[in-house]
Short mmCIF file of N, CA and C in Angstrom, two decimals:
data_model
loop_
_atom_site.label_atom_id
_atom_site.label_comp_id
_atom_site.label_asym_id
_atom_site.label_seq_id
_atom_site.Cartn_x
_atom_site.Cartn_y
_atom_site.Cartn_z
N MET A 737 -21.69 -17.25 8.77
CA MET A 737 -20.37 -16.45 9.23
C MET A 737 -20.19 -15.32 9.31
N ASP A 738 -19.48 -14.89 10.82
CA ASP A 738 -19.06 -13.45 10.66
C ASP A 738 -17.62 -13.52 10.56
N ILE A 739 -17.17 -13.23 9.30
CA ILE A 739 -15.90 -13.03 8.68
C ILE A 739 -15.28 -11.51 8.96
N THR A 740 -14.40 -10.74 9.20
CA THR A 740 -13.78 -9.77 8.98
C THR A 740 -12.71 -9.84 8.46
N ILE A 741 -12.52 -8.45 7.29
CA ILE A 741 -10.45 -8.44 6.89
C ILE A 741 -9.84 -8.47 8.02
N HIS A 742 -9.26 -8.92 8.67
CA HIS A 742 -8.31 -8.39 9.47
C HIS A 742 -7.02 -7.66 8.55
N THR A 743 -6.37 -8.57 8.41
CA THR A 743 -4.70 -7.61 7.65
C THR A 743 -4.42 -8.47 6.37
N THR A 744 -3.90 -7.34 5.67
CA THR A 744 -3.75 -7.49 4.06
C THR A 744 -2.28 -7.41 4.23
N VAL A 745 -1.64 -8.02 3.50
CA VAL A 745 -0.08 -8.21 3.10
C VAL A 745 1.04 -7.07 1.59
N LEU A 746 1.14 -6.29 1.84
CA LEU A 746 2.05 -5.34 1.35
C LEU A 746 3.56 -6.08 1.40
N PRO A 747 4.19 -6.25 0.14
CA PRO A 747 5.75 -6.43 -0.13
C PRO A 747 6.10 -5.17 0.54
N HIS A 748 7.64 -4.97 1.39
CA HIS A 748 8.82 -3.65 0.74
C HIS A 748 10.02 -4.49 0.54
N VAL A 749 10.31 -3.05 -0.21
CA VAL A 749 12.06 -3.73 -0.73
C VAL A 749 12.74 -3.11 0.34
N ASP A 750 11.72 -1.65 1.33
CA ASP A 750 12.87 -0.43 2.19
C ASP A 750 11.95 -0.69 3.08
N PRO A 751 12.37 -0.96 4.31
CA PRO A 751 10.84 -0.87 5.00
C PRO A 751 11.32 0.75 5.86
N GLU A 752 12.46 1.15 6.46
CA GLU A 752 12.30 2.62 6.39
C GLU A 752 11.03 3.29 5.01
N GLU A 753 11.75 3.37 4.20
CA GLU A 753 11.24 4.21 3.04
C GLU A 753 9.41 3.68 3.32
N SER A 754 9.24 2.43 3.31
CA SER A 754 7.50 1.85 3.31
C SER A 754 6.84 2.86 4.49
N LEU A 755 8.17 2.51 5.13
CA LEU A 755 6.66 2.99 6.64
C LEU A 755 7.04 4.33 6.74
N ALA A 756 7.88 5.37 6.30
CA ALA A 756 7.48 6.78 5.91
C ALA A 756 6.15 6.99 4.96
N PHE A 757 5.83 6.45 4.23
CA PHE A 757 4.95 6.05 2.66
C PHE A 757 3.76 5.99 4.10
N TYR A 758 3.45 4.90 4.44
CA TYR A 758 2.13 4.35 4.98
C TYR A 758 2.19 5.79 6.51
N ARG A 759 3.29 5.82 6.87
CA ARG A 759 2.52 6.20 8.36
C ARG A 759 2.61 7.95 8.09
N ASP A 760 4.03 8.59 7.41
CA ASP A 760 3.82 10.28 7.37
C ASP A 760 2.96 10.74 6.07
N VAL A 761 2.99 10.02 5.15
CA VAL A 761 2.62 10.39 3.89
C VAL A 761 0.50 9.86 4.06
N LEU A 762 0.29 8.73 4.34
CA LEU A 762 -1.12 8.13 4.85
C LEU A 762 -1.59 8.54 5.77
N GLY A 763 -0.72 8.67 6.56
CA GLY A 763 -1.32 9.11 7.98
C GLY A 763 -1.50 7.96 8.76
N PHE A 764 -1.34 6.56 8.90
CA PHE A 764 -1.84 5.56 9.82
C PHE A 764 -0.75 5.22 10.70
N GLU A 765 -1.24 4.33 11.25
CA GLU A 765 -0.12 4.61 12.76
C GLU A 765 -0.01 3.05 12.94
N VAL A 766 1.49 2.75 13.59
CA VAL A 766 2.34 1.65 13.45
C VAL A 766 1.88 0.83 14.52
N ARG A 767 1.59 -0.06 13.99
CA ARG A 767 1.18 -0.89 15.06
C ARG A 767 1.99 -2.05 15.83
N THR A 768 2.82 -2.30 14.64
CA THR A 768 4.29 -3.12 15.11
C THR A 768 5.12 -3.37 14.26
N ASP A 769 6.55 -3.42 14.75
CA ASP A 769 7.88 -3.33 13.84
C ASP A 769 8.40 -4.25 14.66
N VAL A 770 8.44 -5.59 13.83
CA VAL A 770 9.41 -6.10 14.16
C VAL A 770 10.56 -6.76 13.39
N GLY A 771 11.56 -7.26 13.67
CA GLY A 771 12.55 -8.46 12.59
C GLY A 771 13.67 -6.70 12.62
N GLN A 772 14.32 -7.29 11.55
CA GLN A 772 15.44 -6.18 11.47
C GLN A 772 16.29 -5.65 9.82
N GLY A 773 16.70 -4.78 9.49
CA GLY A 773 17.36 -4.39 8.63
C GLY A 773 16.30 -4.57 7.31
N THR A 774 16.36 -5.13 6.28
CA THR A 774 15.45 -5.48 6.09
C THR A 774 14.11 -6.34 5.86
N MET A 775 14.99 -6.90 7.13
CA MET A 775 13.75 -8.49 6.80
C MET A 775 13.06 -8.13 8.27
N ARG A 776 12.59 -6.87 8.03
CA ARG A 776 11.51 -6.16 8.97
C ARG A 776 9.49 -6.32 8.80
N TRP A 777 8.85 -7.10 9.77
CA TRP A 777 7.38 -6.66 9.53
C TRP A 777 6.81 -5.70 10.12
N ILE A 778 5.93 -4.76 9.61
CA ILE A 778 6.28 -3.62 10.42
C ILE A 778 4.37 -3.90 9.52
N THR A 779 3.27 -3.61 10.86
CA THR A 779 2.06 -3.46 10.64
C THR A 779 1.28 -1.72 10.87
N VAL A 780 0.48 -1.52 10.02
CA VAL A 780 0.12 -0.31 9.81
C VAL A 780 -1.49 -0.39 9.88
N GLY A 781 -2.10 1.12 10.36
CA GLY A 781 -3.43 0.93 9.95
C GLY A 781 -4.13 2.40 10.22
N PRO A 782 -4.82 2.57 9.53
CA PRO A 782 -5.83 3.81 9.55
C PRO A 782 -5.98 4.03 11.13
N ALA A 783 -5.83 5.49 11.54
CA ALA A 783 -6.42 5.40 13.36
C ALA A 783 -7.62 5.17 13.79
N GLY A 784 -8.25 5.03 14.31
CA GLY A 784 -9.71 4.18 14.84
C GLY A 784 -10.06 3.35 14.23
N GLN A 785 -9.16 2.39 13.31
CA GLN A 785 -9.81 1.19 12.91
C GLN A 785 -8.48 -0.01 13.44
N PRO A 786 -8.55 -0.11 14.66
CA PRO A 786 -7.69 -1.36 15.25
C PRO A 786 -7.77 -2.40 14.89
N ASP A 787 -9.16 -2.50 14.17
CA ASP A 787 -8.93 -4.05 13.43
C ASP A 787 -9.22 -4.17 12.40
N THR A 788 -8.29 -3.40 11.65
CA THR A 788 -7.91 -3.24 9.86
C THR A 788 -6.61 -2.98 9.74
N SER A 789 -5.62 -3.90 9.51
CA SER A 789 -3.91 -3.76 8.82
C SER A 789 -3.55 -3.80 7.75
N ILE A 790 -2.69 -3.24 7.54
CA ILE A 790 -1.32 -3.35 6.23
C ILE A 790 -0.21 -4.38 6.62
N LEU A 791 -0.15 -5.38 6.39
CA LEU A 791 1.93 -5.71 6.86
C LEU A 791 2.45 -6.24 5.64
N LEU A 792 3.36 -4.75 5.95
CA LEU A 792 4.59 -4.74 5.47
C LEU A 792 5.35 -5.89 5.04
N ALA A 793 5.46 -6.39 4.58
CA ALA A 793 6.67 -7.38 4.88
C ALA A 793 7.45 -7.48 3.50
N PRO A 794 8.90 -8.31 3.78
CA PRO A 794 10.11 -8.43 3.06
C PRO A 794 9.79 -9.83 1.62
N PRO A 795 9.20 -9.87 0.98
CA PRO A 795 8.72 -10.38 -0.11
C PRO A 795 9.33 -11.86 -0.11
N THR A 796 10.38 -11.52 -0.30
CA THR A 796 10.79 -13.35 -0.48
C THR A 796 11.55 -13.62 0.56
N ALA A 797 11.06 -13.57 1.48
CA ALA A 797 11.55 -14.13 3.18
C ALA A 797 11.13 -15.66 3.30
N ASP A 798 10.34 -16.02 2.39
CA ASP A 798 9.85 -17.09 2.55
C ASP A 798 10.67 -18.40 2.19
N PRO A 799 11.71 -19.32 2.85
CA PRO A 799 12.83 -19.85 2.77
C PRO A 799 12.64 -20.76 1.48
N GLY A 800 11.10 -21.20 1.16
CA GLY A 800 10.51 -22.22 0.27
C GLY A 800 10.78 -21.41 -0.77
N LEU A 801 11.08 -20.07 -1.36
CA LEU A 801 10.96 -19.74 -2.67
C LEU A 801 12.07 -20.36 -3.51
N THR A 802 12.29 -20.58 -4.74
CA THR A 802 12.84 -21.12 -5.83
C THR A 802 13.65 -19.39 -6.23
N GLU A 803 14.80 -19.74 -6.58
CA GLU A 803 15.71 -18.59 -6.99
C GLU A 803 14.69 -18.02 -8.38
N ASP A 804 13.83 -18.60 -8.73
CA ASP A 804 13.82 -17.96 -10.02
C ASP A 804 12.40 -17.35 -9.20
N GLU A 805 11.62 -18.15 -8.99
CA GLU A 805 10.43 -17.33 -7.69
C GLU A 805 10.95 -15.89 -7.12
N ARG A 806 12.20 -15.77 -6.51
CA ARG A 806 12.49 -14.36 -5.83
C ARG A 806 12.69 -13.32 -6.99
N ARG A 807 13.85 -13.85 -8.13
CA ARG A 807 13.65 -13.14 -9.47
C ARG A 807 12.68 -12.13 -10.26
N MET A 808 11.49 -13.39 -9.82
CA MET A 808 9.86 -13.08 -10.78
C MET A 808 9.31 -12.15 -9.70
N ILE A 809 9.27 -12.31 -8.04
CA ILE A 809 8.74 -11.83 -7.65
C ILE A 809 9.30 -9.50 -7.55
N SER A 810 10.75 -9.67 -7.54
CA SER A 810 11.73 -8.78 -8.11
C SER A 810 11.31 -7.98 -9.31
N GLU A 811 10.94 -8.88 -9.98
CA GLU A 811 10.48 -7.87 -11.83
C GLU A 811 9.15 -7.34 -11.45
N MET A 812 8.59 -8.36 -10.80
CA MET A 812 7.20 -7.83 -10.68
C MET A 812 6.82 -6.69 -10.00
N MET A 813 7.61 -6.87 -8.72
CA MET A 813 7.60 -5.59 -7.96
C MET A 813 8.37 -3.56 -8.85
N ALA A 814 9.06 -4.16 -9.16
CA ALA A 814 9.87 -3.48 -10.73
C ALA A 814 8.85 -2.85 -11.42
N LYS A 815 8.47 -3.57 -11.69
CA LYS A 815 6.83 -3.19 -12.72
C LYS A 815 6.07 -2.27 -12.13
N GLY A 816 5.75 -3.00 -10.62
CA GLY A 816 4.45 -1.97 -9.86
C GLY A 816 3.74 -3.28 -10.65
N THR A 817 3.91 -4.21 -10.52
CA THR A 817 2.53 -5.58 -10.58
C THR A 817 1.76 -6.69 -9.99
N TYR A 818 3.06 -6.37 -8.53
CA TYR A 818 3.53 -7.58 -7.99
C TYR A 818 1.75 -7.08 -6.63
N GLY A 819 2.06 -5.98 -5.92
CA GLY A 819 1.00 -6.16 -5.19
C GLY A 819 0.15 -4.29 -5.05
N TRP A 820 -0.86 -4.56 -4.56
CA TRP A 820 -1.87 -3.38 -4.59
C TRP A 820 -2.66 -3.32 -3.92
N ILE A 821 -3.16 -1.80 -3.59
CA ILE A 821 -4.52 -1.79 -2.38
C ILE A 821 -5.24 -0.51 -2.74
N LEU A 822 -6.47 -1.29 -2.27
CA LEU A 822 -7.51 -0.21 -2.54
C LEU A 822 -8.13 0.22 -1.54
N LEU A 823 -8.28 1.49 -1.08
CA LEU A 823 -8.51 2.33 -0.20
C LEU A 823 -9.71 3.22 -0.34
N ALA A 824 -9.86 4.11 0.86
CA ALA A 824 -11.28 5.05 0.25
C ALA A 824 -11.40 6.30 1.13
N THR A 825 -11.67 7.19 0.75
CA THR A 825 -11.75 8.46 1.50
C THR A 825 -12.83 9.14 0.95
N ARG A 826 -13.79 10.20 1.96
CA ARG A 826 -15.26 10.64 1.48
C ARG A 826 -14.65 12.12 0.75
N ASN A 827 -13.07 12.26 1.19
CA ASN A 827 -13.11 13.48 -0.07
C ASN A 827 -12.07 13.26 -0.79
N LEU A 828 -11.58 13.00 -1.41
CA LEU A 828 -10.87 12.72 -3.29
C LEU A 828 -9.78 13.41 -2.99
N ASN A 829 -10.22 14.85 -3.20
CA ASN A 829 -9.62 16.04 -3.58
C ASN A 829 -8.30 16.41 -2.89
N ASP A 830 -9.31 16.10 -1.69
CA ASP A 830 -8.04 16.51 -0.05
C ASP A 830 -7.21 16.23 0.28
N THR A 831 -7.78 14.31 -0.10
CA THR A 831 -6.94 13.11 -0.31
C THR A 831 -5.51 13.48 -0.81
N PHE A 832 -6.04 13.15 -2.08
CA PHE A 832 -5.24 13.61 -2.91
C PHE A 832 -3.97 14.64 -3.44
N GLU A 833 -4.66 15.62 -2.91
CA GLU A 833 -3.71 16.49 -2.38
C GLU A 833 -3.06 16.99 -1.63
N LYS A 834 -2.79 16.34 -0.66
CA LYS A 834 -2.27 16.41 0.84
C LYS A 834 -0.79 15.07 0.17
N VAL A 835 -1.73 13.86 -0.38
CA VAL A 835 -0.53 12.62 -0.35
C VAL A 835 0.36 13.22 -1.41
N GLN A 836 0.11 13.99 -2.60
CA GLN A 836 0.45 14.91 -3.25
C GLN A 836 1.89 15.73 -3.09
N ALA A 837 1.59 16.04 -2.19
CA ALA A 837 2.05 17.83 -1.58
C ALA A 837 3.64 16.97 -0.96
N ARG A 838 3.13 15.35 -0.02
CA ARG A 838 4.40 14.60 0.09
C ARG A 838 4.97 14.24 -0.53
N ASP A 839 4.91 14.56 -2.17
CA ASP A 839 6.17 13.71 -2.95
C ASP A 839 5.79 12.45 -3.50
N ALA A 840 4.15 11.66 -3.15
CA ALA A 840 4.20 10.83 -4.01
C ALA A 840 4.37 10.30 -4.93
N GLU A 841 4.68 9.20 -5.57
CA GLU A 841 4.51 8.84 -6.64
C GLU A 841 2.81 9.04 -7.22
N VAL A 842 2.51 10.25 -8.08
CA VAL A 842 1.60 9.64 -9.03
C VAL A 842 1.16 8.82 -9.95
N VAL A 843 0.19 8.26 -9.63
CA VAL A 843 0.10 7.51 -11.15
C VAL A 843 -1.30 7.72 -11.96
N GLN A 844 -2.21 8.36 -11.70
CA GLN A 844 -3.13 8.83 -11.80
C GLN A 844 -4.12 9.63 -10.67
N GLU A 845 -4.34 11.07 -11.55
CA GLU A 845 -4.74 11.73 -11.06
C GLU A 845 -6.56 11.51 -10.27
N PRO A 846 -7.16 12.85 -9.44
CA PRO A 846 -9.05 11.99 -9.71
C PRO A 846 -9.45 12.20 -10.41
N THR A 847 -9.60 10.99 -10.50
CA THR A 847 -10.63 10.45 -12.55
C THR A 847 -11.55 9.52 -11.93
N GLU A 848 -12.72 10.43 -12.95
CA GLU A 848 -14.33 9.41 -13.03
C GLU A 848 -14.24 8.28 -13.53
N GLN A 849 -14.48 7.01 -13.28
CA GLN A 849 -14.25 5.99 -14.29
C GLN A 849 -15.85 5.55 -14.60
N PRO A 850 -15.53 4.76 -15.92
CA PRO A 850 -16.90 4.38 -16.44
C PRO A 850 -17.57 3.60 -15.57
N TYR A 851 -17.61 3.22 -15.15
CA TYR A 851 -17.65 2.36 -14.11
C TYR A 851 -18.43 2.49 -12.74
N GLY A 852 -18.11 3.81 -12.96
CA GLY A 852 -19.29 3.91 -11.73
C GLY A 852 -18.62 4.80 -10.28
N ILE A 853 -16.99 4.31 -10.39
CA ILE A 853 -16.02 5.33 -9.21
C ILE A 853 -15.44 6.14 -9.48
N ARG A 854 -15.35 7.18 -8.51
CA ARG A 854 -14.34 7.97 -8.87
C ARG A 854 -12.87 8.01 -7.73
N ASP A 855 -11.47 7.94 -8.36
CA ASP A 855 -10.36 7.41 -7.49
C ASP A 855 -8.87 8.21 -8.05
N CYS A 856 -7.68 7.67 -7.65
CA CYS A 856 -6.91 8.21 -8.03
C CYS A 856 -5.94 7.05 -7.81
N ALA A 857 -4.38 7.52 -8.04
CA ALA A 857 -3.69 6.09 -7.52
C ALA A 857 -2.21 6.92 -7.75
N PHE A 858 -1.54 6.23 -6.82
CA PHE A 858 -0.25 6.18 -5.98
C PHE A 858 1.09 4.87 -6.56
N ARG A 859 2.12 5.48 -6.55
CA ARG A 859 2.57 4.21 -6.19
C ARG A 859 3.26 4.46 -4.46
N ASP A 860 3.63 3.51 -3.66
CA ASP A 860 4.00 3.58 -2.50
C ASP A 860 5.90 3.08 -3.01
N PRO A 861 6.79 3.22 -1.70
CA PRO A 861 7.94 3.08 -2.29
C PRO A 861 9.04 2.22 -2.93
N ALA A 862 7.82 0.53 -2.72
CA ALA A 862 7.87 -0.89 -3.21
C ALA A 862 7.24 -1.09 -4.42
N GLY A 863 6.77 0.24 -5.15
CA GLY A 863 6.30 -0.15 -7.02
C GLY A 863 4.45 -0.89 -6.65
N ASN A 864 4.60 -0.62 -4.97
CA ASN A 864 2.50 -1.50 -5.22
C ASN A 864 1.54 -0.49 -5.40
N MET A 865 0.63 -0.63 -5.94
CA MET A 865 -0.10 0.21 -6.69
C MET A 865 -1.09 0.73 -5.34
N VAL A 866 -1.62 1.80 -4.94
CA VAL A 866 -2.02 2.27 -4.09
C VAL A 866 -3.56 3.31 -4.51
N ARG A 867 -4.30 2.34 -4.45
CA ARG A 867 -5.61 3.17 -5.62
C ARG A 867 -6.16 3.84 -4.35
N ILE A 868 -7.28 4.92 -4.08
CA ILE A 868 -7.57 5.64 -3.38
C ILE A 868 -9.16 6.08 -4.08
N GLN A 869 -10.27 5.23 -4.06
CA GLN A 869 -11.22 5.97 -4.50
C GLN A 869 -12.28 7.14 -3.12
N GLU A 870 -13.40 7.37 -3.80
CA GLU A 870 -13.84 8.13 -3.43
C GLU A 870 -15.35 7.10 -2.62
N LEU A 871 -15.62 7.62 -1.22
CA LEU A 871 -16.96 6.77 -0.50
C LEU A 871 -17.82 8.23 -1.32
N ARG A 872 -19.27 7.31 -1.48
CA ARG A 872 -20.09 8.30 -1.64
C ARG A 872 -21.62 8.29 -1.21
#
């Protein structure tokens, strides 16, 4: 099989705040931006990697969700337990300093993990965990 990862989805609460985080803080390109108000679907991705994207989407847009499911999603997002993504960089210290300098919410400073990776973590404006590991 020849399968690649094309797009992953993260929820947003405020599309402008999420767009600013992924575009201005992480430096991702904006590839698409459709919809209006809070019902926007925004695709972003790293420069030079046009085949890999993150879709920032309204989490409760599915008309098939029940009110209990919508409430649960909102609660999980508020706690930061609904969405997360793992990114990678060759220079973790430099990346951490640049992201931190843009007032991103730091969850963990660069740390050598007991399972063999070195990483750090931030939260995006919707509460999603954004972990960045160092490529070795």
